[in-house]
Every structure is written in structure tokens, then in C-alpha cells.
């Protein structure tokens, strides 16, 4: 069985991807320091996939620890690098912490992969596009100024991977630029568990629906969009997990046309904040009180993906609907609150 290192595999997207990799017959070695997750995720991955991943508790930004991981597992054939911190607001308050977890971890991992000629699938973000002038954004849309230290760590990491691939003939990488992944595993056992106060729309809507908050604040209703609220590209996290399986298969099967490839991963269409709240009400069967509030600093009015490359080259297309994503998020939150 091919063994894959999955850094950050105890987290939201990593745990659901680990399930899909295990189901595809890979052996999964999770490397996580539980900075934003807990060891309990490993048991739940095992329960869903029918097979438990291996675990090494380690800091991916620590070169000595990562050398130890690869030395102990010489049969690893590739890596998927999820490990990172992801709060835009926290990255403004603690930029160096973000560069350490996000950029240094990528550098340390690249070093190990270079030495062994192993391929990498990297978790990037649509935030690298900054404030795009034209929509939808394709992979050839020029990248603009990152709006936060977090966005900058993704931009810098992408550049570093591209340069390392160019310099080291054995190294190959696929970068996936995620738009707004949402939802949970349909089992209700794996999903997003925000650390501290949630910042993102779906965890906040779940809080309102669970009665932990009175209302959702709609950040800005005077944007130049169809209903005045911001537009984003939301899609199911299980579809995102599938994109990683395809990317890895492409690298391991040496099907990639170039040693460095980038794909947008999103639904390909934009949904406004008000449309999301309506869709969530339907999926959860709960009324959500909304309060119009000022714009959130740093928000861009609209972004959604051109996914033609993912479809035509990677062979990926989303299989699940927005309704299914929101239903799964609701199931996950309801299960998590059970005594
Ligand atoms: P998450 O916080 O749930 O998972 C990240 C995991 O990495 C956690 O288990 C955490 O403990 C671990 N980790 C962090 N720093 C580490 C370190 N130094 N060493 C070892 N483990 C470490 O986040 P997620 O939503 O699953 O995001 C996964 C990846 O996808 C991240 O790289 C994130 O930047 C990227 N991404 C996420 C989104 C999103 O909307 N969730 C969108 C675009 C990109
Ligand atoms: C979505 C929309 C808000 C909360 C985030 C991360 C980013 C990237 C993708 C990792 C926006 C509006 C939100 C609320 C609201 N992840 N909103 N009221 O900003 O698109 O990006 O996910 O790379 O790092 O920041 O997602 O869920 O925060 O917001 O009106 O209480 O919902 O203004 O338009 P965003 P989000």
C-alpha cells in the first residue's frame, strides 16, 4: 500500500481527505501537532474509513522532527500539506506565528521531499488572487496584493514551491487553490471545529441555529452585487477531499503535463450572503435572524472560480450540492452538541 504523509490530517479538510485516501487504498500517516485539532479525530477517521491512519505528533515547522518522521518512514511516496494556521484576523495580530506555521512548515517539508524526489499536493487559497479585476478568476488571473499576513503566507508558499520544483528536477507539485469549502462528512463524525470565537459564515450560522447566538450580522449590504451583499464560491468539503485524491493520483501516475500545476477548486458559481442564509434556513429547518451590519474590513465584494482547468485537466467536478453541504454542516453541529 502506498504511504502518504498527510500534514494537518487531524484538522477539518485533512481529516476528511484522510478518509478518502484510506478508502482509495492508501496508507495514511498523519503528522499533526494539534495546534487547531485534537487526537480524537484519528479515531473518528478510523470509524468512518474502517481503517485507522497512523499518527506522528510533530510540529511540521521543526526540521529535526520532520527529518525524524521521514527517516522512520522511508516507504512514504508523497505528501499532502494541510498543516497551517488559517485565521485572517489572528494572522494580523500574530504575523510571525503565521509565517512559522505556514511558510516554514512548507519549507521544511519541501526539503524532505526534494531529497527523496517525492511529490507534494499543497493547500492554497483563493485569497492569493487578492482583489481581482475580472470574474470569474482562472489560474492565469494575475495575483494581486495579499490583503492579510495569512494570504501572504499562501502566496509566499506557492512561490517557494514553484521555485523549488524548477530547481530540483525530481520534485513535482500540484497546488490547489480552494475557494470556500463548507459542510462536513455525511457521517456527521468529521467537520469543522473552530478554535475560540468563529469568524466564518457557516460556523456563525450554526451558532445562531443552535441558539448560541441571537442573530447573524450581514457584513455590508451596499456592495455592487445583485442584492448588495458579498458573493463567494461555496462548495462541499467532501468534493474538495476528492480533488486531493485526483491530484495525488496524477502526481503518482506521472500524468501531470508540467512538474508544477495549479488548479482552482470551487463550485464555479457565486452565492451572496443573503442567499446563503436563505439556503441555510432551508437545510437546517430553522429561522435565522439577520442584522444588517457595516462592511467587514478587508472583504472583497465578490469572487468565484473558473473551474475549467480542474474539470478538463484534473478531471474533477463537484458532485454534491450546496443544500447537501449545508445539511451535512447542520448534522455535524447537531451531533457535536449531543451530550
Ligand atoms: P484546520 O485548522 O482545521 O486544520 C489544520 C491542521 O494543521 C490542524 O489539525 C492543526 O493542528 C495542524 N497544524 C497547524 N500548524 C501545524 C504545525 N506547525 N505542525 C503540525 N500540524 C499543524 O484547517 P483546515 O480548514 O482543515 O485547513 C487546511 C488547509 O487548507 C490549511 O493549509 C488552510 O490554510 C487551507 N485552506 C483552508 C480553507 C478553509 O476555508 N478551511 C480555505 C483555503 C485554504
Ligand atoms: C463569507 C462571507 C463575509 C461572517 C474565508 C477565509 C479565507 C479563506 C476562505 C482560507 C463574506 C460574510 C461572514 C458573518 C457575514 N480560507 N459574513 N457575516 O471571508 O470569504 O474567506 O474563507 O484560506 O482565509 O477568511 O469567508 O466565511 O469569513 O465570509 O456577512 O458573521 O460572509 O463578509 O462575504 P471569506 P467567510
Short mmCIF file of C-alpha atoms and ligand atoms in Angstrom, two decimals:
data_model
loop_
_atom_site.label_atom_id
_atom_site.label_comp_id
_atom_site.label_asym_id
_atom_site.label_seq_id
_atom_site.Cartn_x
_atom_site.Cartn_y
_atom_site.Cartn_z
CA UNK A 1 0.00 0.00 0.00
CA UNK A 2 1.36 3.44 -0.92
CA UNK A 3 2.03 5.50 2.19
CA UNK A 4 1.13 9.21 2.12
CA UNK A 5 2.14 11.83 4.68
CA UNK A 6 -0.89 14.00 5.47
CA UNK A 7 0.24 17.02 7.48
CA UNK A 8 -2.59 18.64 9.41
CA UNK A 9 -4.56 15.43 8.92
CA UNK A 10 -6.42 15.83 12.23
CA UNK A 11 -7.94 19.13 11.02
CA UNK A 12 -11.12 19.92 9.13
CA UNK A 13 -10.13 19.31 5.49
CA UNK A 14 -7.23 16.97 6.32
CA UNK A 15 -9.35 14.51 8.30
CA UNK A 16 -11.98 14.22 5.55
CA UNK A 17 -9.25 13.83 2.92
CA UNK A 18 -7.61 11.15 5.07
CA UNK A 19 -10.90 9.20 4.94
CA UNK A 20 -10.99 9.41 1.13
CA UNK A 21 -7.32 8.36 0.84
CA UNK A 22 -7.84 5.39 3.16
CA UNK A 23 -10.88 4.37 1.12
CA UNK A 24 -8.81 4.54 -2.06
CA UNK A 25 -6.37 2.05 -0.52
CA UNK A 26 -3.60 4.41 0.56
CA UNK A 27 -1.84 4.07 3.88
CA UNK A 28 -2.11 7.43 5.66
CA UNK A 29 0.46 8.86 8.05
CA UNK A 30 -1.00 11.92 9.78
CA UNK A 31 1.55 14.44 11.06
CA UNK A 32 -0.13 17.00 13.30
CA UNK A 33 0.76 18.97 16.44
CA UNK A 34 -2.93 19.55 17.30
CA UNK A 35 -2.47 23.32 17.18
CA UNK A 36 -6.09 23.52 15.98
CA UNK A 37 -7.43 19.96 16.38
CA UNK A 38 -7.40 17.05 18.78
CA UNK A 39 -6.23 13.42 18.71
CA UNK A 40 -9.89 12.30 18.86
CA UNK A 41 -10.12 13.00 15.12
CA UNK A 42 -7.93 9.97 14.42
CA UNK A 43 -10.43 7.56 15.98
CA UNK A 44 -13.28 9.17 14.03
CA UNK A 45 -11.34 8.92 10.76
CA UNK A 46 -10.82 5.23 11.54
CA UNK A 47 -14.51 4.74 12.36
CA UNK A 48 -15.63 6.31 9.07
CA UNK A 49 -12.98 4.76 6.81
CA UNK A 50 -12.93 1.34 8.50
CA UNK A 51 -9.18 1.64 8.89
CA UNK A 52 -7.16 3.93 11.19
CA UNK A 53 -4.44 6.22 9.91
CA UNK A 54 -1.02 6.21 11.57
CA UNK A 55 -0.15 9.26 13.65
CA UNK A 56 3.04 11.11 14.46
CA UNK A 57 2.55 14.08 16.77
CA UNK A 58 5.06 16.59 15.45
CA UNK A 59 5.49 20.24 14.51
CA UNK A 60 5.88 20.45 10.74
CA UNK A 61 7.88 23.66 11.08
CA UNK A 62 10.53 21.82 13.12
CA UNK A 63 13.17 20.46 10.72
CA UNK A 64 14.58 17.91 13.17
CA UNK A 65 11.14 16.47 13.95
CA UNK A 66 10.26 16.21 10.25
CA UNK A 67 13.62 14.58 9.43
CA UNK A 68 12.72 12.02 12.11
CA UNK A 69 9.31 11.38 10.53
CA UNK A 70 10.75 10.70 7.06
CA UNK A 71 13.68 8.66 8.47
CA UNK A 72 11.23 6.44 10.36
CA UNK A 73 9.03 6.00 7.26
CA UNK A 74 11.31 5.51 4.24
CA UNK A 75 8.37 3.99 2.32
CA UNK A 76 6.44 7.29 2.06
CA UNK A 77 5.60 8.02 -1.61
CA UNK A 78 4.12 11.53 -1.36
CA UNK A 79 2.73 14.26 0.85
CA UNK A 80 -0.39 16.38 1.17
CA UNK A 81 0.39 19.53 3.15
CA UNK A 82 -2.62 20.88 5.05
CA UNK A 83 -0.83 21.93 8.25
CA UNK A 84 -1.23 25.67 8.70
CA UNK A 85 -2.99 28.27 10.80
CA UNK A 86 -5.93 29.86 8.95
CA UNK A 87 -7.49 32.80 10.80
CA UNK A 88 -7.18 36.02 8.81
CA UNK A 89 -7.76 38.12 11.96
CA UNK A 90 -5.25 36.18 14.06
CA UNK A 91 -2.66 36.49 11.31
CA UNK A 92 -2.87 40.29 11.54
CA UNK A 93 -2.25 40.10 15.30
CA UNK A 94 0.46 37.41 15.08
CA UNK A 95 2.09 37.56 11.64
CA UNK A 96 5.31 35.79 12.63
CA UNK A 97 3.41 32.87 14.13
CA UNK A 98 1.64 32.55 10.77
CA UNK A 99 4.88 32.64 8.76
CA UNK A 100 6.33 29.98 11.06
CA UNK A 101 3.42 27.53 10.87
CA UNK A 102 2.56 28.17 7.23
CA UNK A 103 5.74 29.13 5.38
CA UNK A 104 8.43 27.48 7.48
CA UNK A 105 6.47 24.21 7.59
CA UNK A 106 6.26 24.25 3.79
CA UNK A 107 10.00 24.92 3.51
CA UNK A 108 10.88 22.11 5.91
CA UNK A 109 8.59 19.68 4.10
CA UNK A 110 9.93 20.68 0.68
CA UNK A 111 13.45 19.98 1.90
CA UNK A 112 12.49 16.41 2.80
CA UNK A 113 10.57 15.87 -0.44
CA UNK A 114 13.45 17.27 -2.56
CA UNK A 115 15.93 14.88 -1.03
CA UNK A 116 13.67 11.93 -1.80
CA UNK A 117 12.15 13.08 -5.10
CA UNK A 118 8.61 12.81 -3.69
CA UNK A 119 5.53 14.72 -4.92
CA UNK A 120 3.51 17.31 -3.00
CA UNK A 121 -0.13 18.38 -3.02
CA UNK A 122 -0.41 21.83 -1.42
CA UNK A 123 -3.42 23.57 0.18
CA UNK A 124 -3.59 27.11 -1.12
CA UNK A 125 -6.40 29.64 -1.12
CA UNK A 126 -8.33 31.91 -3.46
CA UNK A 127 -7.03 34.70 -1.25
CA UNK A 128 -3.86 34.70 -3.41
CA UNK A 129 -5.95 36.48 -6.07
CA UNK A 130 -6.40 39.45 -3.70
CA UNK A 131 -8.97 41.82 -5.17
CA UNK A 132 -9.47 40.52 -8.72
CA UNK A 133 -10.44 42.91 -11.51
CA UNK A 134 -12.32 40.32 -13.58
CA UNK A 135 -14.63 37.47 -12.58
CA UNK A 136 -14.57 34.55 -12.50
CA UNK A 137 -10.89 34.08 -11.68
CA UNK A 138 -8.89 31.50 -13.59
CA UNK A 139 -5.45 30.16 -12.71
CA UNK A 140 -3.93 32.69 -15.11
CA UNK A 141 -5.62 35.67 -13.42
CA UNK A 142 -2.78 37.87 -12.13
CA UNK A 143 -2.26 37.57 -8.38
CA UNK A 144 -2.68 40.85 -6.56
CA UNK A 145 -1.52 42.29 -3.24
CA UNK A 146 -2.32 39.87 -0.37
CA UNK A 147 -4.80 41.52 2.00
CA UNK A 148 -3.51 39.84 5.19
CA UNK A 149 -0.43 38.06 6.56
CA UNK A 150 -2.38 34.79 6.18
CA UNK A 151 -2.97 35.42 2.47
CA UNK A 152 0.67 36.38 2.15
CA UNK A 153 1.82 33.06 3.67
CA UNK A 154 -0.12 31.22 0.94
CA UNK A 155 1.31 33.43 -1.80
CA UNK A 156 4.88 33.03 -0.50
CA UNK A 157 4.48 29.27 -0.10
CA UNK A 158 3.20 28.91 -3.68
CA UNK A 159 6.20 30.87 -4.98
CA UNK A 160 8.60 28.80 -2.93
CA UNK A 161 7.12 25.52 -4.20
CA UNK A 162 7.28 26.72 -7.83
CA UNK A 163 10.92 27.77 -7.47
CA UNK A 164 11.90 24.55 -5.70
CA UNK A 165 10.26 22.46 -8.46
CA UNK A 166 12.12 24.45 -11.09
CA UNK A 167 15.47 23.95 -9.33
CA UNK A 168 15.07 20.26 -8.40
CA UNK A 169 14.22 18.01 -11.36
CA UNK A 170 12.82 15.19 -9.17
CA UNK A 171 10.33 17.39 -7.36
CA UNK A 172 6.68 17.66 -8.56
CA UNK A 173 3.78 19.55 -7.06
CA UNK A 174 0.09 20.29 -7.51
CA UNK A 175 -1.22 23.43 -5.82
CA UNK A 176 -4.97 23.51 -5.14
CA UNK A 177 -6.46 26.98 -4.63
CA UNK A 178 -9.57 26.38 -2.54
CA UNK A 179 -12.45 28.83 -2.65
CA UNK A 180 -14.91 28.47 0.28
CA UNK A 181 -15.13 24.82 1.38
CA UNK A 182 -18.07 24.19 3.71
CA UNK A 183 -20.01 21.28 5.20
CA UNK A 184 -18.94 18.11 6.92
CA UNK A 185 -18.56 14.39 6.29
CA UNK A 186 -22.06 12.93 5.75
CA UNK A 187 -21.48 10.56 8.69
CA UNK A 188 -21.67 13.64 10.96
CA UNK A 189 -18.40 12.49 12.57
CA UNK A 190 -15.90 14.84 10.90
CA UNK A 191 -16.26 18.56 10.31
CA UNK A 192 -15.01 22.00 11.17
CA UNK A 193 -14.34 22.72 14.83
CA UNK A 194 -13.33 26.37 15.09
CA UNK A 195 -10.91 27.17 17.89
CA UNK A 196 -12.24 30.02 20.02
CA UNK A 197 -14.65 32.53 18.52
CA UNK A 198 -15.71 31.56 14.97
CA UNK A 199 -15.08 34.14 12.21
CA UNK A 200 -16.54 32.43 9.15
CA UNK A 201 -20.10 32.49 7.89
CA UNK A 202 -21.10 28.82 8.28
CA UNK A 203 -19.79 28.26 11.83
CA UNK A 204 -21.55 31.50 12.84
CA UNK A 205 -24.82 30.43 11.18
CA UNK A 206 -24.56 27.11 13.03
CA UNK A 207 -24.13 29.02 16.30
CA UNK A 208 -27.32 31.00 15.60
CA UNK A 209 -29.26 27.88 14.61
CA UNK A 210 -28.08 26.11 17.79
CA UNK A 211 -29.25 29.07 19.89
CA UNK A 212 -25.72 30.02 20.95
CA UNK A 213 -26.07 33.43 19.27
CA UNK A 214 -29.15 35.59 18.65
CA UNK A 215 -28.57 36.70 15.08
CA UNK A 216 -26.18 36.68 12.14
CA UNK A 217 -24.63 40.01 11.22
CA UNK A 218 -24.60 40.60 7.48
CA UNK A 219 -21.34 42.43 6.85
CA UNK A 220 -22.25 45.05 4.27
CA UNK A 221 -25.40 45.43 2.18
CA UNK A 222 -24.19 48.19 -0.16
CA UNK A 223 -21.76 46.21 -2.31
CA UNK A 224 -22.15 46.41 -6.10
CA UNK A 225 -23.70 42.91 -6.24
CA UNK A 226 -27.21 41.63 -7.08
CA UNK A 227 -28.54 42.06 -3.52
CA UNK A 228 -25.82 44.31 -2.09
CA UNK A 229 -24.10 41.54 -0.07
CA UNK A 230 -20.76 39.84 -0.79
CA UNK A 231 -20.54 36.93 -3.20
CA UNK A 232 -18.37 33.85 -2.61
CA UNK A 233 -17.89 30.40 -4.13
CA UNK A 234 -19.05 27.82 -1.55
CA UNK A 235 -18.63 24.08 -2.18
CA UNK A 236 -18.73 20.76 -0.29
CA UNK A 237 -15.62 19.74 1.64
CA UNK A 238 -16.08 16.10 0.53
CA UNK A 239 -15.70 17.25 -3.09
CA UNK A 240 -12.53 19.07 -2.02
CA UNK A 241 -11.19 15.86 -0.48
CA UNK A 242 -11.77 14.14 -3.83
CA UNK A 243 -9.71 16.82 -5.57
CA UNK A 244 -6.74 15.82 -3.41
CA UNK A 245 -7.15 12.15 -4.31
CA UNK A 246 -7.15 13.08 -8.00
CA UNK A 247 -4.14 15.40 -7.63
CA UNK A 248 -2.18 12.73 -5.83
CA UNK A 249 -3.12 10.12 -8.41
CA UNK A 250 -1.98 12.49 -11.14
CA UNK A 251 1.40 13.01 -9.47
CA UNK A 252 1.98 9.37 -8.56
CA UNK A 253 0.90 8.17 -12.01
CA UNK A 254 3.20 10.80 -13.58
CA UNK A 255 0.23 12.03 -15.63
CA UNK A 256 0.94 15.73 -14.94
CA UNK A 257 1.90 17.69 -18.04
CA UNK A 258 4.11 20.03 -16.02
CA UNK A 259 6.05 19.32 -12.80
CA UNK A 260 4.22 22.27 -11.19
CA UNK A 261 0.47 22.66 -11.71
CA UNK A 262 -2.16 24.90 -10.13
CA UNK A 263 -5.92 24.28 -10.03
CA UNK A 264 -8.83 26.36 -8.73
CA UNK A 265 -11.18 24.22 -6.66
CA UNK A 266 -14.66 25.67 -6.19
CA UNK A 267 -18.22 25.29 -7.42
CA UNK A 268 -17.73 27.75 -10.27
CA UNK A 269 -20.61 29.95 -9.20
CA UNK A 270 -21.14 32.76 -6.75
CA UNK A 271 -23.70 32.92 -3.93
CA UNK A 272 -24.45 36.05 -1.87
CA UNK A 273 -24.54 36.21 1.92
CA UNK A 274 -28.33 36.65 1.92
CA UNK A 275 -28.75 33.72 -0.49
CA UNK A 276 -26.58 31.61 1.82
CA UNK A 277 -28.69 32.49 4.84
CA UNK A 278 -31.87 31.54 2.93
CA UNK A 279 -30.29 28.25 1.79
CA UNK A 280 -29.15 27.52 5.34
CA UNK A 281 -32.64 28.13 6.74
CA UNK A 282 -33.99 25.55 4.28
CA UNK A 283 -31.29 22.99 5.04
CA UNK A 284 -31.48 23.33 8.83
CA UNK A 285 -35.22 23.97 9.07
CA UNK A 286 -34.57 26.90 11.43
CA UNK A 287 -35.29 30.62 11.13
CA UNK A 288 -32.15 32.75 11.22
CA UNK A 289 -32.45 36.34 12.46
CA UNK A 290 -30.27 38.65 10.39
CA UNK A 291 -28.93 42.07 11.28
CA UNK A 292 -27.55 44.39 8.64
CA UNK A 293 -24.11 45.49 9.81
CA UNK A 294 -21.24 47.58 8.42
CA UNK A 295 -18.79 46.11 5.92
CA UNK A 296 -16.06 43.87 7.41
CA UNK A 297 -12.64 45.47 6.78
CA UNK A 298 -10.66 43.63 4.10
CA UNK A 299 -13.67 41.88 2.48
CA UNK A 300 -13.80 41.95 -1.29
CA UNK A 301 -17.24 42.38 -2.92
CA UNK A 302 -17.22 39.19 -4.99
CA UNK A 303 -15.09 36.24 -6.05
CA UNK A 304 -15.86 32.90 -7.67
CA UNK A 305 -13.81 30.37 -9.60
CA UNK A 306 -13.37 29.49 -13.20
CA UNK A 307 -13.05 25.72 -12.73
CA UNK A 308 -12.43 24.71 -16.36
CA UNK A 309 -8.86 23.58 -15.62
CA UNK A 310 -9.95 21.42 -12.69
CA UNK A 311 -12.63 19.84 -14.88
CA UNK A 312 -10.69 19.41 -18.14
CA UNK A 313 -7.19 18.69 -16.85
CA UNK A 314 -7.58 17.26 -13.35
CA UNK A 315 -10.86 15.53 -14.18
CA UNK A 316 -12.57 16.99 -11.10
CA UNK A 317 -16.04 18.35 -10.85
CA UNK A 318 -18.17 18.90 -7.78
CA UNK A 319 -20.67 16.09 -7.19
CA UNK A 320 -22.54 17.49 -4.20
CA UNK A 321 -24.94 20.43 -3.93
CA UNK A 322 -24.96 23.49 -1.71
CA UNK A 323 -28.02 22.03 0.04
CA UNK A 324 -26.15 18.79 0.78
CA UNK A 325 -23.19 20.78 2.11
CA UNK A 326 -25.42 22.82 4.42
CA UNK A 327 -27.36 19.72 5.57
CA UNK A 328 -24.09 17.98 6.44
CA UNK A 329 -22.87 21.03 8.39
CA UNK A 330 -26.13 21.04 10.35
CA UNK A 331 -25.89 17.29 11.08
CA UNK A 332 -22.30 17.74 12.26
CA UNK A 333 -23.21 20.65 14.58
CA UNK A 334 -26.24 18.80 15.96
CA UNK A 335 -24.16 15.67 16.65
CA UNK A 336 -21.33 17.68 18.22
CA UNK A 337 -23.75 19.28 20.70
CA UNK A 338 -25.22 15.92 21.82
CA UNK A 339 -24.33 15.09 25.43
P1 LIG B 1 -7.63 23.22 10.35
O1 LIG B 1 -7.13 24.24 11.30
O2 LIG B 1 -8.88 22.51 10.69
O3 LIG B 1 -6.50 22.13 10.09
C1 LIG B 1 -5.14 22.43 10.06
C2 LIG B 1 -4.41 21.35 10.84
O4 LIG B 1 -3.00 21.64 10.84
C3 LIG B 1 -4.83 21.28 12.31
O5 LIG B 1 -5.07 19.92 12.65
C4 LIG B 1 -3.63 21.81 13.07
O6 LIG B 1 -3.49 21.24 14.34
C5 LIG B 1 -2.49 21.44 12.15
N1 LIG B 1 -1.29 22.27 12.27
C6 LIG B 1 -1.21 23.63 12.22
N2 LIG B 1 0.08 24.01 12.35
C7 LIG B 1 0.82 22.87 12.44
C8 LIG B 1 2.20 22.59 12.55
N3 LIG B 1 3.11 23.59 12.62
N4 LIG B 1 2.61 21.31 12.62
C9 LIG B 1 1.71 20.30 12.56
N5 LIG B 1 0.39 20.50 12.44
C10 LIG B 1 -0.04 21.76 12.39
O7 LIG B 1 -7.74 23.95 8.92
P2 LIG B 1 -8.41 23.45 7.57
O8 LIG B 1 -9.59 24.29 7.32
O9 LIG B 1 -8.53 21.97 7.56
O10 LIG B 1 -7.31 23.93 6.51
C11 LIG B 1 -6.38 23.02 5.95
C12 LIG B 1 -5.52 23.77 4.96
O11 LIG B 1 -6.34 24.33 3.94
C13 LIG B 1 -4.73 24.94 5.54
O12 LIG B 1 -3.47 24.99 4.91
C14 LIG B 1 -5.56 26.14 5.18
O13 LIG B 1 -4.77 27.32 5.10
C15 LIG B 1 -6.07 25.72 3.81
N6 LIG B 1 -7.30 26.40 3.38
C16 LIG B 1 -8.43 26.28 4.14
C17 LIG B 1 -9.61 26.92 3.73
C18 LIG B 1 -10.87 26.84 4.54
O14 LIG B 1 -11.81 27.56 4.23
N7 LIG B 1 -10.95 25.99 5.56
C19 LIG B 1 -9.62 27.64 2.53
C20 LIG B 1 -8.44 27.74 1.78
C21 LIG B 1 -7.28 27.09 2.22
C1 LIG B 2 -18.01 34.72 3.76
C2 LIG B 2 -18.93 35.91 3.52
C3 LIG B 2 -18.44 37.85 4.84
C4 LIG B 2 -19.49 36.22 8.72
C5 LIG B 2 -12.58 32.78 4.38
C6 LIG B 2 -11.24 32.97 4.99
C7 LIG B 2 -10.19 32.82 3.97
C8 LIG B 2 -10.33 31.58 3.12
C9 LIG B 2 -11.70 31.35 2.66
C10 LIG B 2 -8.69 30.02 3.86
C11 LIG B 2 -18.16 37.23 3.49
C12 LIG B 2 -19.79 37.30 5.17
C13 LIG B 2 -19.27 36.37 7.36
C14 LIG B 2 -20.58 36.95 9.31
C15 LIG B 2 -21.11 37.87 7.16
N1 LIG B 2 -9.90 30.47 3.92
N2 LIG B 2 -20.04 37.17 6.61
N3 LIG B 2 -21.35 37.73 8.48
O1 LIG B 2 -14.09 35.84 4.04
O2 LIG B 2 -14.74 34.52 2.00
O3 LIG B 2 -12.87 33.78 3.44
O4 LIG B 2 -12.62 31.53 3.75
O5 LIG B 2 -7.84 30.28 3.06
O6 LIG B 2 -8.98 32.78 4.67
O7 LIG B 2 -11.18 34.27 5.57
O8 LIG B 2 -15.24 33.58 4.28
O9 LIG B 2 -16.94 32.66 5.79
O10 LIG B 2 -15.50 34.56 6.63
O11 LIG B 2 -17.19 35.02 4.88
O12 LIG B 2 -21.81 38.62 6.48
O13 LIG B 2 -20.82 36.90 10.50
O14 LIG B 2 -19.84 36.01 4.62
O15 LIG B 2 -18.44 39.24 4.81
O16 LIG B 2 -18.75 38.00 2.49
P1 LIG B 2 -14.26 34.54 3.41
P2 LIG B 2 -16.20 33.92 5.49
#
